[in-house]
Amino acid sequence: LVATADLLVGDAAVLDGRRLVLIERDNGMGLTSDVKRLVVTDLDAAGPDGVLPRRTAVDLMRIADPRRVSTPARPGEYGVGALFSFPLQSVESVLPLRGDQVLVANDNNFPGNDGRIAGRPDDTEFIVVTVPGLRDAP
């Protein structure tokens, strides 16, 4: 894995063996949030330079919501609708469930964060995402 100074690892969880799913995120929220994603790596597959392989499993800023389970939107709400977004600053919990499902949650840092509705403290949100190929090799 190659880290950049502007990105953080919010959490990591074991998928199986020595393969991990990690939350990679920036420190933004709402409109200033760019990077919130799940990355898969394998601790046994480091290259000769020691760098771990990585594969973005899902971009949490762009999740298809064709059934619109995230709606109806509240006034001023950001990131809900046919293209759901998880633009919350502290995306800090990942839990693999069965198959290709994973639970992701935020720490709302109450009352400091307002990534969903500007000026309104964020709720703690839990989402379950189906990620085809989640357990595939990076």
XYZ file of N, CA, C and O in Angstrom, residues 19-123:
420
model
N -5.809 -11.408 4.243
C -6.343 -10.371 3.364
C -7.211 -9.419 4.177
O -7.984 -9.854 5.041
N -7.051 -8.145 3.899
C -7.737 -7.104 4.661
C -8.579 -6.225 3.765
O -8.262 -6.019 2.592
N -9.622 -5.649 4.348
C -10.355 -4.554 3.736
C -10.113 -3.345 4.629
O -10.205 -3.437 5.857
N -9.722 -2.238 4.016
C -9.406 -1.016 4.740
C -10.296 0.120 4.279
O -10.682 0.176 3.110
N -10.566 1.045 5.187
C -11.209 2.296 4.804
C -10.086 3.287 4.549
O -9.254 3.533 5.423
N -10.071 3.831 3.350
C -9.123 4.884 3.011
C -9.947 6.154 2.837
O -10.949 6.152 2.124
N -9.522 7.226 3.504
C -10.353 8.434 3.465
C -9.527 9.699 3.571
O -8.410 9.684 4.091
N -10.118 10.779 3.089
C -9.543 12.097 3.326
C -10.183 12.649 4.594
O -10.958 11.956 5.257
N -9.888 13.866 4.925
C -10.425 14.459 6.149
C -11.583 15.403 5.851
O -12.042 16.117 6.730
N -12.044 15.428 4.598
C -13.135 16.314 4.228
C -14.484 15.762 4.622
O -14.635 14.593 5.004
N -15.484 16.637 4.518
C -16.864 16.220 4.745
C -17.769 17.060 3.860
O -17.413 18.172 3.468
N -18.917 16.503 3.527
C -19.842 17.211 2.655
C -19.202 17.498 1.306
O -18.554 16.639 0.715
N -19.360 18.715 0.831
C -18.835 19.100 -0.478
C -17.317 19.039 -0.568
O -16.765 18.963 -1.661
N -16.609 19.079 0.556
C -15.135 19.029 0.522
C -14.594 17.609 0.626
O -13.386 17.412 0.667
N -15.470 16.624 0.657
C -15.064 15.222 0.756
C -14.808 14.671 -0.634
O -15.666 14.738 -1.504
N -13.604 14.126 -0.860
C -13.261 13.549 -2.160
C -13.041 12.044 -2.090
O -13.445 11.319 -2.975
N -12.344 11.582 -1.040
C -11.921 10.182 -0.982
C -12.504 9.492 0.240
O -12.166 9.821 1.379
N -13.379 8.585 -0.012
C -13.901 7.659 0.986
C -14.052 6.358 0.225
O -14.899 6.249 -0.663
N -13.222 5.363 0.494
C -13.295 4.122 -0.273
C -12.851 2.933 0.560
O -12.143 3.085 1.544
N -13.275 1.758 0.104
C -12.816 0.508 0.687
C -11.764 -0.068 -0.240
O -11.965 -0.152 -1.451
N -10.635 -0.461 0.350
C -9.503 -1.006 -0.394
C -9.207 -2.396 0.148
O -9.243 -2.620 1.360
N -8.917 -3.341 -0.754
C -8.554 -4.700 -0.360
C -7.069 -4.892 -0.621
O -6.549 -4.452 -1.648
N -6.395 -5.532 0.324
C -4.981 -5.864 0.157
C -4.714 -7.245 0.746
O -5.535 -7.784 1.479
N -3.548 -7.785 0.411
C -3.139 -9.109 0.891
C -1.763 -8.978 1.529
O -0.787 -8.641 0.850
N -1.674 -9.241 2.822
C -0.413 -9.082 3.545
C 0.662 -10.057 3.088
O 1.849 -9.826 3.310
N 0.277 -11.140 2.425
C 1.244 -12.121 1.937
C 1.708 -11.842 0.511
O 2.499 -12.604 -0.037
N 1.234 -10.780 -0.098
C 1.531 -10.544 -1.511
C 2.389 -9.303 -1.758
O 2.360 -8.735 -2.838
N 3.158 -8.912 -0.756
C 4.025 -7.741 -0.930
C 5.021 -7.988 -2.050
O 5.549 -9.086 -2.217
N 5.262 -6.952 -2.839
C 6.252 -7.032 -3.911
C 7.654 -6.985 -3.335
O 7.853 -6.833 -2.123
N 8.686 -7.101 -4.189
C 10.072 -7.072 -3.730
C 10.433 -5.757 -3.028
O 11.336 -5.714 -2.201
N 9.694 -4.703 -3.351
C 9.940 -3.402 -2.719
C 9.178 -3.250 -1.407
O 9.235 -2.206 -0.761
N 8.419 -4.294 -1.022
C 7.659 -4.253 0.225
C 6.286 -3.620 0.085
O 5.530 -3.547 1.048
N 5.942 -3.170 -1.115
C 4.649 -2.527 -1.331
C 3.569 -3.592 -1.483
O 3.730 -4.551 -2.242
N 2.475 -3.410 -0.758
C 1.349 -4.344 -0.822
C 0.473 -4.037 -2.027
O 0.266 -2.874 -2.371
N -0.088 -5.070 -2.657
C -1.031 -4.814 -3.744
C -2.303 -4.220 -3.162
O -2.635 -4.450 -1.999
N -3.001 -3.459 -3.962
C -4.238 -2.846 -3.488
C -5.242 -2.814 -4.614
O -4.882 -2.721 -5.777
N -6.498 -2.924 -4.220
C -7.596 -2.840 -5.180
C -8.721 -2.066 -4.520
O -9.122 -2.372 -3.391
N -9.190 -1.030 -5.196
C -10.352 -0.311 -4.678
C -11.575 -1.196 -4.893
O -11.895 -1.554 -6.026
N -12.216 -1.561 -3.806
C -13.392 -2.435 -3.872
C -14.668 -1.630 -4.083
O -15.572 -2.075 -4.788
N -14.750 -0.461 -3.474
C -15.929 0.406 -3.654
C -15.548 1.846 -3.324
O -14.801 2.101 -2.390
N -16.076 2.746 -4.127
C -15.942 4.178 -3.882
C -17.168 4.591 -3.078
O -18.288 4.596 -3.605
N -16.971 4.907 -1.822
C -18.096 5.237 -0.942
C -18.716 6.597 -1.253
O -19.745 6.954 -0.698
N -18.097 7.349 -2.149
C -18.660 8.626 -2.578
C -19.607 8.454 -3.767
O -20.308 9.391 -4.141
N -19.617 7.256 -4.343
C -20.434 7.000 -5.531
C -21.008 5.581 -5.473
O -20.486 4.677 -6.106
N -22.081 5.414 -4.717
C -22.719 4.106 -4.565
C -24.088 4.155 -5.250
O -24.925 4.993 -4.901
N -24.285 3.281 -6.208
C -25.582 3.236 -6.887
C -26.675 2.886 -5.882
O -26.527 1.969 -5.089
N -27.750 3.646 -5.911
C -28.908 3.412 -5.049
C -30.162 3.403 -5.922
O -31.007 4.292 -5.830
N -30.280 2.390 -6.825
C -31.405 2.382 -7.769
C -32.771 2.284 -7.104
O -33.758 2.764 -7.646
N -32.823 1.685 -5.920
C -34.109 1.580 -5.206
C -34.372 2.800 -4.332
O -35.392 2.891 -3.680
N -33.398 3.704 -4.297
C -33.488 4.966 -3.547
C -33.830 4.755 -2.070
O -34.678 5.449 -1.514
N -33.128 3.803 -1.449
C -33.352 3.580 -0.020
C -32.851 4.759 0.807
O -33.226 4.899 1.965
N -32.026 5.616 0.225
C -31.500 6.781 0.943
C -32.454 7.969 0.927
O -32.193 8.970 1.587
N -33.545 7.868 0.202
C -34.466 8.994 0.098
C -35.708 8.738 0.944
O -35.926 7.607 1.388
N -36.544 9.727 1.214
C -36.515 11.080 0.661
C -35.456 11.938 1.353
O -35.145 11.746 2.525
N -34.920 12.888 0.611
C -33.910 13.792 1.151
C -34.560 14.815 2.066
O -35.672 15.286 1.810
N -33.848 15.130 3.130
C -34.275 16.229 3.994
C -33.778 17.536 3.367
O -32.848 17.515 2.561
N -34.350 18.665 3.710
C -33.905 19.934 3.113
C -32.391 20.126 3.296
O -31.863 19.985 4.395
N -31.705 20.408 2.187
C -30.274 20.664 2.228
C -29.399 19.433 2.334
O -28.177 19.543 2.475
N -29.975 18.245 2.265
C -29.204 17.016 2.456
C -28.322 16.712 1.250
O -28.753 16.791 0.107
N -27.078 16.345 1.526
C -26.081 16.064 0.495
C -25.812 14.563 0.412
O -25.645 13.910 1.433
N -25.793 14.044 -0.807
C -25.348 12.670 -1.017
C -26.412 11.602 -0.970
O -26.091 10.433 -0.785
N -27.680 11.966 -1.156
C -28.727 10.953 -1.191
C -29.396 10.966 -2.558
O -29.338 11.950 -3.280
N -29.996 9.840 -2.933
C -30.662 9.737 -4.223
C -30.141 8.545 -5.002
O -29.570 7.623 -4.436
N -30.309 8.579 -6.320
C -29.905 7.468 -7.186
C -28.411 7.180 -7.082
O -27.975 6.053 -7.251
N -27.617 8.206 -6.801
C -26.193 8.035 -6.546
C -25.941 8.485 -5.107
O -25.912 9.676 -4.816
N -25.814 7.508 -4.221
C -25.622 7.763 -2.792
C -24.162 8.048 -2.508
O -23.265 7.493 -3.139
N -23.926 8.914 -1.548
C -22.573 9.280 -1.148
C -22.464 9.179 0.371
O -23.423 9.444 1.086
N -21.290 8.809 0.838
C -21.013 8.719 2.282
C -19.963 9.793 2.603
O -18.816 9.485 2.923
N -20.347 11.092 2.520
C -19.407 12.210 2.591
C -19.093 12.657 4.012
O -18.912 13.840 4.280
N -19.048 11.718 4.912
C -18.878 12.043 6.322
C -17.395 12.011 6.671
O -16.641 11.190 6.153
N -16.964 12.903 7.526
C -15.539 13.045 7.795
C -14.907 11.794 8.378
O -13.895 11.313 7.894
N -15.487 11.258 9.420
C -14.860 10.165 10.161
C -15.490 8.823 9.837
O -16.164 8.214 10.662
N -15.260 8.355 8.606
C -15.692 7.016 8.226
C -14.677 6.081 8.867
O -13.537 5.993 8.428
N -15.075 5.416 9.960
C -14.092 4.761 10.815
C -14.418 3.341 11.238
O -13.755 2.809 12.115
N -15.405 2.725 10.636
C -15.712 1.339 11.011
C -16.075 0.546 9.778
O -16.930 0.967 8.995
N -15.417 -0.620 9.627
C -15.750 -1.531 8.539
C -15.856 -2.930 9.136
O -15.029 -3.339 9.947
N -16.913 -3.645 8.751
C -17.139 -4.989 9.258
C -17.621 -5.875 8.115
O -18.749 -5.699 7.628
N -16.790 -6.794 7.639
C -17.253 -7.720 6.616
C -18.385 -8.582 7.181
O -18.305 -9.069 8.302
N -19.425 -8.728 6.385
C -20.545 -9.571 6.769
C -20.432 -10.855 5.955
O -19.335 -11.309 5.682
N -21.516 -11.446 5.546
C -21.421 -12.669 4.749
C -21.287 -12.324 3.269
O -21.762 -11.288 2.817
N -20.618 -13.194 2.542
C -20.476 -13.011 1.101
C -19.806 -11.704 0.744
O -18.750 -11.373 1.268
N -20.461 -10.955 -0.126
C -19.912 -9.693 -0.617
C -20.481 -8.482 0.108
O -20.397 -7.365 -0.398
N -21.049 -8.687 1.272
C -21.611 -7.562 2.018
C -20.645 -7.073 3.081
O -19.937 -7.854 3.718
N -20.654 -5.760 3.280
C -19.815 -5.135 4.292
C -20.613 -4.001 4.936
O -21.394 -3.321 4.272
N -20.449 -3.858 6.241
C -21.070 -2.767 6.976
C -20.020 -1.683 7.161
O -18.870 -1.987 7.508
N -20.405 -0.437 6.913
C -19.516 0.707 7.086
C -20.249 1.714 7.960
O -21.455 1.934 7.796
N -19.527 2.332 8.899
C -20.150 3.313 9.795
C -19.212 4.489 10.009
O -18.008 4.396 9.803
N -19.817 5.594 10.425
C -19.031 6.783 10.729
C -19.067 7.074 12.224
O -19.940 6.604 12.950
N -18.094 7.838 12.676
C -18.096 8.434 14.012
C -18.515 9.875 13.768
O -17.822 10.610 13.066
N -19.628 10.290 14.304
C -20.143 11.615 13.968
C -19.442 12.767 14.683
O -19.702 13.928 14.385
N -18.550 12.475 15.625
C -17.839 13.533 16.357
C -18.805 14.622 16.842
O -18.518 15.812 16.760
N -19.942 14.206 17.347
C -21.009 15.115 17.766
C -20.487 16.184 18.715
O -19.735 15.869 19.626
N -20.845 17.405 18.509
C -21.675 17.985 17.460
C -20.854 18.637 16.349
O -21.345 19.502 15.632
N -19.610 18.217 16.165
C -18.701 18.943 15.288
C -18.828 18.717 13.808
O -18.471 19.582 13.031
N -19.299 17.564 13.356
C -19.319 17.281 11.919
C -20.688 17.531 11.313
O -21.706 17.232 11.925
N -20.673 18.058 10.083
C -21.932 18.336 9.386
C -21.806 18.044 7.890
O -22.107 18.870 7.049
N -21.368 16.831 7.573
C -21.155 16.451 6.185
C -22.416 16.126 5.416
O -22.437 16.208 4.188
N -23.476 15.761 6.090
C -24.718 15.383 5.397
C -25.593 16.613 5.149
O -26.100 16.819 4.060
N -25.774 17.433 6.196
C -26.564 18.665 6.080
C -25.752 19.773 6.746
O -25.510 19.725 7.963
N -25.320 20.747 5.959
C -24.505 21.852 6.493
C -25.225 22.541 7.647
O -26.411 22.849 7.559
N -24.494 22.715 8.757
C -25.053 23.392 9.917
C -25.826 22.488 10.864
O -26.276 22.936 11.919
N -26.000 21.219 10.518
C -26.717 20.262 11.375
C -25.762 19.130 11.731
O -25.175 18.512 10.845
N -25.570 18.850 13.022
C -24.660 17.768 13.410
C -25.053 16.449 12.739
O -26.235 16.108 12.645
N -24.032 15.743 12.241
C -24.275 14.455 11.600
C -24.835 13.440 12.572
O -24.491 13.428 13.754
N -25.670 12.573 12.038
C -26.093 11.385 12.763
C -24.969 10.366 12.648
O -24.089 10.479 11.797
